[in-house]
Short mmCIF file of N, CA and C in Angstrom, two decimals:
data_model
loop_
_atom_site.label_atom_id
_atom_site.label_comp_id
_atom_site.label_asym_id
_atom_site.label_seq_id
_atom_site.Cartn_x
_atom_site.Cartn_y
_atom_site.Cartn_z
N UNK A 1 15.67 -15.09 -2.99
CA UNK A 1 16.77 -15.96 -2.60
C UNK A 1 17.98 -15.62 -3.45
N UNK A 2 19.12 -15.51 -2.80
CA UNK A 2 20.37 -15.37 -3.53
C UNK A 2 20.70 -16.72 -4.15
N UNK A 3 21.41 -16.69 -5.27
CA UNK A 3 21.80 -17.95 -5.91
C UNK A 3 22.71 -18.76 -5.01
N UNK A 4 22.45 -20.04 -4.94
CA UNK A 4 23.28 -21.00 -4.22
C UNK A 4 23.48 -20.68 -2.75
N UNK A 5 22.50 -20.08 -2.11
CA UNK A 5 22.59 -19.83 -0.67
C UNK A 5 21.29 -20.25 -0.02
N UNK A 6 21.29 -20.21 1.27
CA UNK A 6 20.07 -20.45 2.02
C UNK A 6 19.59 -19.17 2.67
N UNK A 7 19.86 -18.03 2.04
CA UNK A 7 19.43 -16.72 2.51
C UNK A 7 18.17 -16.32 1.75
N UNK A 8 17.12 -15.99 2.49
CA UNK A 8 15.85 -15.64 1.86
C UNK A 8 15.37 -14.28 2.33
N UNK A 9 14.76 -13.55 1.42
CA UNK A 9 14.16 -12.25 1.70
C UNK A 9 12.65 -12.37 1.51
N UNK A 10 11.89 -12.02 2.55
CA UNK A 10 10.44 -11.97 2.46
C UNK A 10 10.07 -10.49 2.50
N UNK A 11 9.61 -9.95 1.39
CA UNK A 11 9.26 -8.53 1.29
C UNK A 11 7.76 -8.40 1.04
N UNK A 12 7.08 -7.68 1.93
CA UNK A 12 5.64 -7.51 1.84
C UNK A 12 5.34 -6.10 1.34
N UNK A 13 4.48 -5.99 0.37
CA UNK A 13 4.15 -4.70 -0.23
C UNK A 13 3.12 -3.95 0.62
N UNK A 14 3.06 -2.66 0.39
CA UNK A 14 2.08 -1.83 1.08
C UNK A 14 0.72 -1.89 0.40
N UNK A 15 -0.17 -1.02 0.85
CA UNK A 15 -1.53 -0.96 0.30
C UNK A 15 -1.47 -0.73 -1.20
N UNK A 16 -2.20 -1.56 -1.94
CA UNK A 16 -2.12 -1.52 -3.39
C UNK A 16 -3.48 -1.41 -4.07
N UNK A 17 -4.54 -1.79 -3.40
CA UNK A 17 -5.85 -1.85 -4.05
C UNK A 17 -6.94 -1.46 -3.05
N UNK A 18 -8.14 -1.29 -3.55
CA UNK A 18 -9.28 -0.91 -2.71
C UNK A 18 -9.50 -1.94 -1.61
N UNK A 19 -9.39 -3.22 -1.93
CA UNK A 19 -9.60 -4.25 -0.90
C UNK A 19 -8.57 -4.12 0.22
N UNK A 20 -7.34 -3.69 -0.11
CA UNK A 20 -6.34 -3.45 0.93
C UNK A 20 -6.76 -2.28 1.81
N UNK A 21 -7.28 -1.22 1.20
CA UNK A 21 -7.71 -0.05 1.96
C UNK A 21 -8.84 -0.41 2.92
N UNK A 22 -9.74 -1.24 2.46
CA UNK A 22 -10.85 -1.68 3.32
C UNK A 22 -10.29 -2.43 4.52
N UNK A 23 -9.36 -3.35 4.28
CA UNK A 23 -8.75 -4.09 5.38
C UNK A 23 -7.95 -3.17 6.30
N UNK A 24 -7.27 -2.16 5.73
CA UNK A 24 -6.51 -1.19 6.54
C UNK A 24 -7.40 -0.51 7.57
N UNK A 25 -8.63 -0.24 7.19
CA UNK A 25 -9.54 0.51 8.05
C UNK A 25 -10.40 -0.38 8.96
N UNK A 26 -10.16 -1.68 8.95
CA UNK A 26 -10.89 -2.59 9.84
C UNK A 26 -10.09 -2.78 11.12
N UNK A 27 -10.03 -1.73 11.92
CA UNK A 27 -9.26 -1.80 13.16
C UNK A 27 -10.13 -1.64 14.40
N UNK A 28 -11.42 -1.33 14.23
CA UNK A 28 -12.27 -1.15 15.40
C UNK A 28 -12.56 -2.48 16.09
N UNK A 29 -12.50 -3.56 15.32
CA UNK A 29 -12.67 -4.89 15.90
C UNK A 29 -11.31 -5.58 15.92
N UNK A 30 -11.02 -6.26 17.00
CA UNK A 30 -9.77 -7.02 17.11
C UNK A 30 -10.09 -8.51 17.05
N UNK A 31 -9.11 -9.26 16.57
CA UNK A 31 -9.24 -10.72 16.51
C UNK A 31 -8.05 -11.34 17.24
N UNK A 32 -8.26 -12.51 17.79
CA UNK A 32 -7.16 -13.22 18.44
C UNK A 32 -6.08 -13.53 17.41
N UNK A 33 -4.85 -13.34 17.82
CA UNK A 33 -3.74 -13.61 16.90
C UNK A 33 -3.71 -15.09 16.57
N UNK A 34 -3.69 -15.41 15.29
CA UNK A 34 -3.77 -16.82 14.86
C UNK A 34 -2.40 -17.49 14.79
N UNK A 35 -1.77 -17.72 15.93
CA UNK A 35 -0.44 -18.33 15.92
C UNK A 35 -0.44 -19.63 15.13
N UNK A 36 0.53 -19.78 14.24
CA UNK A 36 0.66 -20.98 13.43
C UNK A 36 0.83 -22.21 14.32
N UNK A 37 1.59 -22.06 15.42
CA UNK A 37 1.84 -23.18 16.32
C UNK A 37 0.61 -23.52 17.16
N UNK A 38 -0.38 -22.63 17.17
CA UNK A 38 -1.60 -22.78 17.98
C UNK A 38 -1.31 -22.72 19.47
N UNK A 39 -0.09 -22.30 19.85
CA UNK A 39 0.29 -22.21 21.26
C UNK A 39 0.87 -20.84 21.56
N UNK A 40 0.51 -20.31 22.71
CA UNK A 40 1.08 -19.06 23.17
C UNK A 40 0.66 -18.85 24.61
N UNK A 41 1.50 -18.14 25.36
CA UNK A 41 1.12 -17.77 26.72
C UNK A 41 0.39 -16.43 26.72
N UNK A 42 0.23 -15.83 25.56
CA UNK A 42 -0.42 -14.52 25.43
C UNK A 42 -1.72 -14.63 24.66
N UNK A 43 -2.73 -13.89 25.11
CA UNK A 43 -3.97 -13.76 24.35
C UNK A 43 -3.85 -12.48 23.52
N UNK A 44 -3.00 -12.55 22.52
CA UNK A 44 -2.71 -11.38 21.68
C UNK A 44 -3.87 -11.10 20.73
N UNK A 45 -4.17 -9.82 20.56
CA UNK A 45 -5.23 -9.38 19.66
C UNK A 45 -4.63 -8.46 18.60
N UNK A 46 -5.08 -8.61 17.36
CA UNK A 46 -4.64 -7.73 16.27
C UNK A 46 -5.87 -7.19 15.54
N UNK A 47 -5.65 -6.13 14.78
CA UNK A 47 -6.73 -5.52 14.00
C UNK A 47 -7.33 -6.57 13.06
N UNK A 48 -8.64 -6.59 12.99
CA UNK A 48 -9.32 -7.63 12.21
C UNK A 48 -8.95 -7.59 10.73
N UNK A 49 -8.69 -6.41 10.19
CA UNK A 49 -8.31 -6.32 8.79
C UNK A 49 -6.97 -6.99 8.51
N UNK A 50 -6.01 -6.78 9.42
CA UNK A 50 -4.71 -7.41 9.26
C UNK A 50 -4.83 -8.93 9.42
N UNK A 51 -5.64 -9.36 10.36
CA UNK A 51 -5.88 -10.78 10.57
C UNK A 51 -6.50 -11.40 9.31
N UNK A 52 -7.43 -10.68 8.71
CA UNK A 52 -8.09 -11.16 7.50
C UNK A 52 -7.07 -11.37 6.38
N UNK A 53 -6.20 -10.41 6.18
CA UNK A 53 -5.21 -10.53 5.11
C UNK A 53 -4.30 -11.73 5.36
N UNK A 54 -3.88 -11.92 6.58
CA UNK A 54 -2.91 -12.96 6.92
C UNK A 54 -3.50 -14.36 6.89
N UNK A 55 -4.75 -14.49 7.29
CA UNK A 55 -5.32 -15.84 7.45
C UNK A 55 -6.42 -16.22 6.46
N UNK A 56 -7.09 -15.26 5.85
CA UNK A 56 -8.26 -15.61 5.04
C UNK A 56 -8.09 -15.44 3.55
N UNK A 57 -7.23 -14.55 3.14
CA UNK A 57 -7.09 -14.34 1.71
C UNK A 57 -6.50 -15.57 1.05
N UNK A 58 -6.98 -15.86 -0.09
CA UNK A 58 -6.47 -17.00 -0.84
C UNK A 58 -5.27 -16.52 -1.65
N UNK A 59 -4.17 -17.25 -1.53
CA UNK A 59 -2.99 -16.92 -2.32
C UNK A 59 -3.05 -17.67 -3.64
N UNK A 60 -2.23 -17.27 -4.57
CA UNK A 60 -2.19 -17.93 -5.86
C UNK A 60 -1.67 -19.35 -5.69
N UNK A 61 -0.78 -19.52 -4.77
CA UNK A 61 -0.13 -20.82 -4.56
C UNK A 61 -1.02 -21.72 -3.71
N UNK A 62 -1.52 -22.78 -4.29
CA UNK A 62 -2.26 -23.84 -3.59
C UNK A 62 -3.55 -23.39 -2.91
N UNK A 63 -4.09 -22.26 -3.25
CA UNK A 63 -5.34 -21.77 -2.65
C UNK A 63 -5.31 -21.80 -1.13
N UNK A 64 -4.22 -21.33 -0.54
CA UNK A 64 -4.08 -21.30 0.90
C UNK A 64 -4.00 -19.86 1.39
N UNK A 65 -4.09 -19.73 2.69
CA UNK A 65 -3.90 -18.41 3.29
C UNK A 65 -2.44 -18.00 3.12
N UNK A 66 -2.18 -16.71 3.29
CA UNK A 66 -0.82 -16.20 3.25
C UNK A 66 0.01 -16.91 4.32
N UNK A 67 -0.55 -17.04 5.51
CA UNK A 67 0.15 -17.69 6.61
C UNK A 67 0.58 -19.11 6.24
N UNK A 68 -0.35 -19.93 5.77
CA UNK A 68 -0.04 -21.31 5.43
C UNK A 68 0.97 -21.39 4.29
N UNK A 69 0.84 -20.52 3.30
CA UNK A 69 1.76 -20.50 2.17
C UNK A 69 3.18 -20.19 2.64
N UNK A 70 3.32 -19.20 3.53
CA UNK A 70 4.65 -18.84 4.04
C UNK A 70 5.29 -20.00 4.79
N UNK A 71 4.54 -20.64 5.67
CA UNK A 71 5.11 -21.73 6.45
C UNK A 71 5.38 -22.96 5.60
N UNK A 72 4.55 -23.26 4.62
CA UNK A 72 4.84 -24.35 3.69
C UNK A 72 6.14 -24.09 2.94
N UNK A 73 6.32 -22.84 2.52
CA UNK A 73 7.54 -22.46 1.80
C UNK A 73 8.77 -22.66 2.68
N UNK A 74 8.68 -22.26 3.94
CA UNK A 74 9.80 -22.42 4.86
C UNK A 74 10.18 -23.90 5.03
N UNK A 75 9.19 -24.74 5.17
CA UNK A 75 9.45 -26.17 5.35
C UNK A 75 10.07 -26.77 4.08
N UNK A 76 9.60 -26.34 2.91
CA UNK A 76 10.10 -26.88 1.64
C UNK A 76 11.52 -26.42 1.33
N UNK A 77 11.87 -25.18 1.71
CA UNK A 77 13.15 -24.61 1.29
C UNK A 77 14.22 -24.64 2.36
N UNK A 78 13.88 -24.85 3.59
CA UNK A 78 14.79 -24.88 4.75
C UNK A 78 15.84 -23.77 4.72
N UNK A 79 15.43 -22.52 4.83
CA UNK A 79 16.39 -21.41 4.83
C UNK A 79 17.21 -21.38 6.11
N UNK A 80 18.39 -20.79 6.02
CA UNK A 80 19.26 -20.60 7.19
C UNK A 80 19.14 -19.18 7.73
N UNK A 81 19.09 -18.22 6.82
CA UNK A 81 19.03 -16.80 7.19
C UNK A 81 17.84 -16.16 6.50
N UNK A 82 17.03 -15.43 7.28
CA UNK A 82 15.81 -14.84 6.75
C UNK A 82 15.81 -13.35 7.04
N UNK A 83 15.49 -12.56 6.03
CA UNK A 83 15.25 -11.13 6.19
C UNK A 83 13.78 -10.90 5.86
N UNK A 84 13.06 -10.30 6.80
CA UNK A 84 11.64 -10.02 6.63
C UNK A 84 11.48 -8.51 6.64
N UNK A 85 10.82 -7.97 5.61
CA UNK A 85 10.67 -6.52 5.52
C UNK A 85 9.35 -6.16 4.86
N UNK A 86 8.96 -4.90 5.04
CA UNK A 86 7.74 -4.41 4.41
C UNK A 86 7.57 -2.94 4.70
N UNK A 87 6.69 -2.33 3.93
CA UNK A 87 6.39 -0.92 4.09
C UNK A 87 4.88 -0.74 4.29
N UNK A 88 4.51 0.03 5.30
CA UNK A 88 3.12 0.37 5.56
C UNK A 88 2.31 -0.90 5.85
N UNK A 89 1.31 -1.21 5.05
CA UNK A 89 0.57 -2.46 5.24
C UNK A 89 1.51 -3.66 5.17
N UNK A 90 2.49 -3.59 4.28
CA UNK A 90 3.48 -4.65 4.18
C UNK A 90 4.30 -4.79 5.45
N UNK A 91 4.56 -3.67 6.14
CA UNK A 91 5.28 -3.72 7.41
C UNK A 91 4.44 -4.42 8.47
N UNK A 92 3.13 -4.19 8.44
CA UNK A 92 2.23 -4.88 9.37
C UNK A 92 2.27 -6.38 9.11
N UNK A 93 2.23 -6.78 7.84
CA UNK A 93 2.31 -8.21 7.50
C UNK A 93 3.66 -8.78 7.90
N UNK A 94 4.73 -8.01 7.71
CA UNK A 94 6.07 -8.46 8.10
C UNK A 94 6.15 -8.65 9.61
N UNK A 95 5.56 -7.73 10.36
CA UNK A 95 5.56 -7.82 11.82
C UNK A 95 4.78 -9.06 12.27
N UNK A 96 3.64 -9.29 11.64
CA UNK A 96 2.81 -10.45 11.97
C UNK A 96 3.55 -11.75 11.65
N UNK A 97 4.18 -11.83 10.48
CA UNK A 97 4.91 -13.03 10.09
C UNK A 97 6.11 -13.25 11.02
N UNK A 98 6.80 -12.18 11.41
CA UNK A 98 7.96 -12.30 12.28
C UNK A 98 7.58 -12.91 13.63
N UNK A 99 6.54 -12.37 14.26
CA UNK A 99 6.14 -12.93 15.56
C UNK A 99 5.63 -14.36 15.41
N UNK A 100 4.91 -14.62 14.34
CA UNK A 100 4.38 -15.96 14.11
C UNK A 100 5.52 -16.97 13.93
N UNK A 101 6.53 -16.59 13.16
CA UNK A 101 7.67 -17.46 12.93
C UNK A 101 8.46 -17.70 14.22
N UNK A 102 8.74 -16.64 14.97
CA UNK A 102 9.49 -16.79 16.22
C UNK A 102 8.73 -17.66 17.22
N UNK A 103 7.42 -17.47 17.29
CA UNK A 103 6.59 -18.30 18.17
C UNK A 103 6.62 -19.77 17.72
N UNK A 104 6.51 -20.00 16.42
CA UNK A 104 6.50 -21.37 15.89
C UNK A 104 7.83 -22.06 16.17
N UNK A 105 8.94 -21.34 16.06
CA UNK A 105 10.24 -21.91 16.36
C UNK A 105 10.35 -22.26 17.84
N UNK A 106 9.78 -21.42 18.71
CA UNK A 106 9.80 -21.69 20.15
C UNK A 106 9.00 -22.96 20.47
N UNK A 107 7.89 -23.15 19.77
CA UNK A 107 7.00 -24.27 20.09
C UNK A 107 7.14 -25.44 19.12
N UNK A 108 8.34 -25.64 18.58
CA UNK A 108 8.60 -26.91 17.92
C UNK A 108 8.68 -26.96 16.42
N UNK A 109 8.52 -25.84 15.69
CA UNK A 109 8.71 -25.91 14.24
C UNK A 109 10.18 -26.24 14.01
N UNK A 110 10.44 -27.38 13.42
CA UNK A 110 11.79 -27.90 13.31
C UNK A 110 12.47 -27.38 12.04
N UNK A 111 13.04 -26.16 12.13
CA UNK A 111 13.81 -25.58 11.04
C UNK A 111 15.16 -25.15 11.61
N UNK A 112 16.17 -25.22 10.82
CA UNK A 112 17.50 -24.81 11.27
C UNK A 112 17.81 -23.38 10.87
N UNK A 113 16.93 -22.48 11.22
CA UNK A 113 17.13 -21.06 10.90
C UNK A 113 18.16 -20.50 11.87
N UNK A 114 19.19 -19.88 11.31
CA UNK A 114 20.25 -19.31 12.14
C UNK A 114 19.98 -17.86 12.51
N UNK A 115 19.50 -17.06 11.55
CA UNK A 115 19.21 -15.65 11.84
C UNK A 115 17.89 -15.23 11.21
N UNK A 116 17.19 -14.40 11.95
CA UNK A 116 15.99 -13.73 11.44
C UNK A 116 16.21 -12.24 11.65
N UNK A 117 16.09 -11.48 10.59
CA UNK A 117 16.22 -10.02 10.68
C UNK A 117 14.94 -9.41 10.16
N UNK A 118 14.43 -8.43 10.89
CA UNK A 118 13.18 -7.78 10.51
C UNK A 118 13.41 -6.28 10.38
N UNK A 119 13.32 -5.77 9.15
CA UNK A 119 13.36 -4.33 8.88
C UNK A 119 11.95 -3.89 8.58
N UNK A 120 11.49 -2.90 9.29
CA UNK A 120 10.10 -2.49 9.27
C UNK A 120 10.03 -1.00 8.92
N UNK A 121 9.33 -0.64 7.85
CA UNK A 121 9.24 0.75 7.39
C UNK A 121 7.79 1.24 7.47
N UNK A 122 7.56 2.27 8.28
CA UNK A 122 6.25 2.94 8.37
C UNK A 122 5.13 1.97 8.77
N UNK A 123 5.36 1.21 9.80
CA UNK A 123 4.38 0.22 10.24
C UNK A 123 3.30 0.88 11.09
N UNK A 124 2.03 0.62 10.81
CA UNK A 124 0.98 1.06 11.72
C UNK A 124 1.01 0.21 12.99
N UNK A 125 0.26 0.63 13.99
CA UNK A 125 0.12 -0.21 15.18
C UNK A 125 -0.71 -1.44 14.79
N UNK A 126 -0.22 -2.61 15.10
CA UNK A 126 -0.84 -3.85 14.63
C UNK A 126 -1.75 -4.49 15.67
N UNK A 127 -1.28 -4.50 16.93
CA UNK A 127 -2.03 -5.23 17.95
C UNK A 127 -2.05 -4.54 19.29
N UNK A 128 -2.60 -5.25 20.26
CA UNK A 128 -2.76 -4.71 21.61
C UNK A 128 -1.51 -4.94 22.46
N UNK A 129 -1.61 -4.65 23.76
CA UNK A 129 -0.49 -4.84 24.69
C UNK A 129 0.00 -6.29 24.70
N UNK A 130 -0.93 -7.23 24.66
CA UNK A 130 -0.53 -8.64 24.66
C UNK A 130 0.24 -9.01 23.40
N UNK A 131 -0.13 -8.43 22.27
CA UNK A 131 0.61 -8.66 21.03
C UNK A 131 2.01 -8.10 21.17
N UNK A 132 2.11 -6.89 21.69
CA UNK A 132 3.42 -6.26 21.89
C UNK A 132 4.28 -7.08 22.86
N UNK A 133 3.68 -7.53 23.96
CA UNK A 133 4.42 -8.34 24.93
C UNK A 133 4.85 -9.68 24.33
N UNK A 134 3.99 -10.29 23.54
CA UNK A 134 4.34 -11.55 22.88
C UNK A 134 5.49 -11.32 21.90
N UNK A 135 5.42 -10.23 21.17
CA UNK A 135 6.48 -9.90 20.21
C UNK A 135 7.81 -9.72 20.93
N UNK A 136 7.79 -8.98 22.03
CA UNK A 136 9.01 -8.76 22.81
C UNK A 136 9.54 -10.09 23.33
N UNK A 137 8.67 -10.94 23.85
CA UNK A 137 9.09 -12.22 24.39
C UNK A 137 9.63 -13.16 23.32
N UNK A 138 8.85 -13.41 22.28
CA UNK A 138 9.23 -14.41 21.28
C UNK A 138 10.33 -13.93 20.34
N UNK A 139 10.35 -12.64 20.01
CA UNK A 139 11.28 -12.15 19.00
C UNK A 139 12.53 -11.50 19.58
N UNK A 140 12.41 -10.84 20.72
CA UNK A 140 13.54 -10.09 21.26
C UNK A 140 14.18 -10.82 22.44
N UNK A 141 13.41 -11.11 23.47
CA UNK A 141 13.99 -11.73 24.67
C UNK A 141 14.54 -13.12 24.40
N UNK A 142 13.91 -13.84 23.50
CA UNK A 142 14.41 -15.18 23.15
C UNK A 142 15.62 -15.08 22.22
N UNK A 143 15.97 -13.83 21.87
CA UNK A 143 17.12 -13.55 20.99
C UNK A 143 17.00 -14.28 19.65
N UNK A 144 15.80 -14.32 19.15
CA UNK A 144 15.55 -14.99 17.88
C UNK A 144 15.69 -14.05 16.69
N UNK A 145 15.58 -12.75 16.93
CA UNK A 145 15.40 -11.84 15.81
C UNK A 145 16.12 -10.52 16.04
N UNK A 146 16.71 -9.99 14.98
CA UNK A 146 17.25 -8.64 14.97
C UNK A 146 16.20 -7.74 14.34
N UNK A 147 15.80 -6.69 15.04
CA UNK A 147 14.67 -5.87 14.59
C UNK A 147 15.08 -4.40 14.50
N UNK A 148 14.74 -3.78 13.37
CA UNK A 148 14.92 -2.34 13.22
C UNK A 148 13.65 -1.79 12.60
N UNK A 149 13.07 -0.80 13.29
CA UNK A 149 11.83 -0.17 12.81
C UNK A 149 12.14 1.27 12.44
N UNK A 150 11.80 1.66 11.20
CA UNK A 150 12.06 2.99 10.68
C UNK A 150 10.76 3.78 10.57
N UNK A 151 10.79 5.04 11.01
CA UNK A 151 9.62 5.91 10.94
C UNK A 151 10.03 7.25 10.36
N UNK A 152 9.34 7.67 9.30
CA UNK A 152 9.54 9.01 8.74
C UNK A 152 8.70 9.98 9.54
N UNK A 153 9.30 11.04 9.99
CA UNK A 153 8.63 12.05 10.83
C UNK A 153 7.34 12.57 10.19
N UNK A 154 7.30 12.68 8.88
CA UNK A 154 6.14 13.26 8.20
C UNK A 154 5.13 12.22 7.72
N UNK A 155 5.29 11.00 8.11
CA UNK A 155 4.41 9.92 7.67
C UNK A 155 3.35 9.65 8.74
N UNK A 156 2.08 9.63 8.34
CA UNK A 156 0.99 9.39 9.29
C UNK A 156 0.71 7.92 9.54
N UNK A 157 1.17 7.04 8.68
CA UNK A 157 0.83 5.62 8.81
C UNK A 157 1.27 5.02 10.15
N UNK A 158 2.47 5.34 10.67
CA UNK A 158 2.83 4.77 11.98
C UNK A 158 1.88 5.21 13.11
N UNK A 159 1.10 6.26 12.88
CA UNK A 159 0.12 6.70 13.88
C UNK A 159 -1.25 6.06 13.64
N UNK A 160 -1.35 5.29 12.54
CA UNK A 160 -2.61 4.66 12.19
C UNK A 160 -2.91 3.53 13.16
N UNK A 161 -4.15 3.14 13.22
CA UNK A 161 -4.73 2.28 14.25
C UNK A 161 -4.50 2.98 15.58
N UNK A 162 -5.43 3.83 15.93
CA UNK A 162 -5.27 4.76 17.06
C UNK A 162 -5.00 4.08 18.39
N UNK A 163 -4.22 4.79 19.20
CA UNK A 163 -3.90 4.29 20.54
C UNK A 163 -5.15 4.15 21.39
N UNK A 164 -6.16 5.01 21.18
CA UNK A 164 -7.35 4.92 22.02
C UNK A 164 -8.16 3.66 21.76
N UNK A 165 -7.79 2.88 20.73
CA UNK A 165 -8.36 1.54 20.53
C UNK A 165 -7.45 0.49 21.15
N UNK A 166 -6.50 0.94 21.97
CA UNK A 166 -5.55 0.08 22.69
C UNK A 166 -4.56 -0.64 21.79
N UNK A 167 -4.18 -0.02 20.68
CA UNK A 167 -3.13 -0.56 19.83
C UNK A 167 -1.80 0.03 20.27
N UNK A 168 -0.74 -0.77 20.11
CA UNK A 168 0.57 -0.35 20.59
C UNK A 168 1.65 -0.83 19.62
N UNK A 169 2.68 0.00 19.43
CA UNK A 169 3.83 -0.45 18.64
C UNK A 169 4.62 -1.47 19.44
N UNK A 170 5.33 -2.36 18.73
CA UNK A 170 6.03 -3.44 19.42
C UNK A 170 7.44 -3.08 19.84
N UNK A 171 8.07 -2.13 19.19
CA UNK A 171 9.45 -1.77 19.53
C UNK A 171 9.66 -0.27 19.36
N UNK A 172 10.80 0.19 19.82
CA UNK A 172 11.20 1.57 19.55
C UNK A 172 11.53 1.69 18.07
N UNK A 173 11.86 2.91 17.65
CA UNK A 173 12.07 3.15 16.23
C UNK A 173 13.21 4.13 16.00
N UNK A 174 13.67 4.13 14.76
CA UNK A 174 14.62 5.13 14.29
C UNK A 174 13.82 6.18 13.54
N UNK A 175 13.84 7.41 14.03
CA UNK A 175 13.08 8.49 13.41
C UNK A 175 13.98 9.23 12.42
N UNK A 176 13.46 9.43 11.23
CA UNK A 176 14.19 10.22 10.24
C UNK A 176 13.18 11.09 9.51
N UNK A 177 13.67 12.06 8.75
CA UNK A 177 12.77 12.89 7.95
C UNK A 177 13.53 13.45 6.76
N UNK A 178 12.75 13.82 5.78
CA UNK A 178 13.28 14.46 4.59
C UNK A 178 12.77 15.88 4.56
N UNK A 179 13.65 16.84 4.51
CA UNK A 179 13.24 18.23 4.41
C UNK A 179 13.12 18.58 2.95
N UNK A 180 11.98 19.13 2.58
CA UNK A 180 11.74 19.49 1.19
C UNK A 180 11.65 21.00 1.10
N UNK A 181 12.50 21.61 0.29
CA UNK A 181 12.46 23.05 0.06
C UNK A 181 11.51 23.29 -1.11
N UNK A 182 10.34 23.86 -0.83
CA UNK A 182 9.33 24.03 -1.88
C UNK A 182 9.73 25.05 -2.92
N UNK A 183 10.71 25.91 -2.64
CA UNK A 183 11.15 26.91 -3.60
C UNK A 183 12.28 26.40 -4.48
N UNK A 184 12.79 25.23 -4.19
CA UNK A 184 13.91 24.69 -4.97
C UNK A 184 13.39 24.21 -6.33
N UNK A 185 14.21 24.39 -7.34
CA UNK A 185 13.86 23.92 -8.67
C UNK A 185 14.47 22.54 -8.88
N UNK A 186 13.74 21.72 -9.56
CA UNK A 186 14.22 20.38 -9.85
C UNK A 186 15.04 20.44 -11.13
N UNK A 187 16.28 20.05 -11.03
CA UNK A 187 17.15 20.03 -12.20
C UNK A 187 17.46 18.59 -12.54
N UNK A 188 17.00 18.16 -13.68
CA UNK A 188 17.20 16.77 -14.08
C UNK A 188 18.31 16.66 -15.08
#
């Protein structure tokens, strides 16, 4: 949070520990998306590992799930402008939180949020077609969120959670790459 404003940044980190790696690789089974509002017109499915991180892990704050902690924080702080971002696994959590927040606002979460911006870096495929359609409906078509997804050409993570398991990205992306000259000397 910036001082004396109602602008908040939610930044989710990437894979950091063995338990994160285990959850990263739990994509063969899908779980129903656990919308905070408990309402949706979509039967969205996400990778079970991502669902586990979002709903089952105990956070330091109040021994709650990440999902419950985030929504409790929103109610307590009443932000006006929210930026949600993450890299890799963190991008998956940011994507999940973004759709959950937009859905909750549609179905009655009474917050006076003016803008939601989602910057997503190297996000793996999180959910199925219904998840993608729900994301498009709640976050884009309802004009609730500004979304930019960045993909590095040489990064394999955005290809993670294979398409043949029916996972799909939620939006288009900005493709960039860094060319590295292996014969160049590093001068510090």
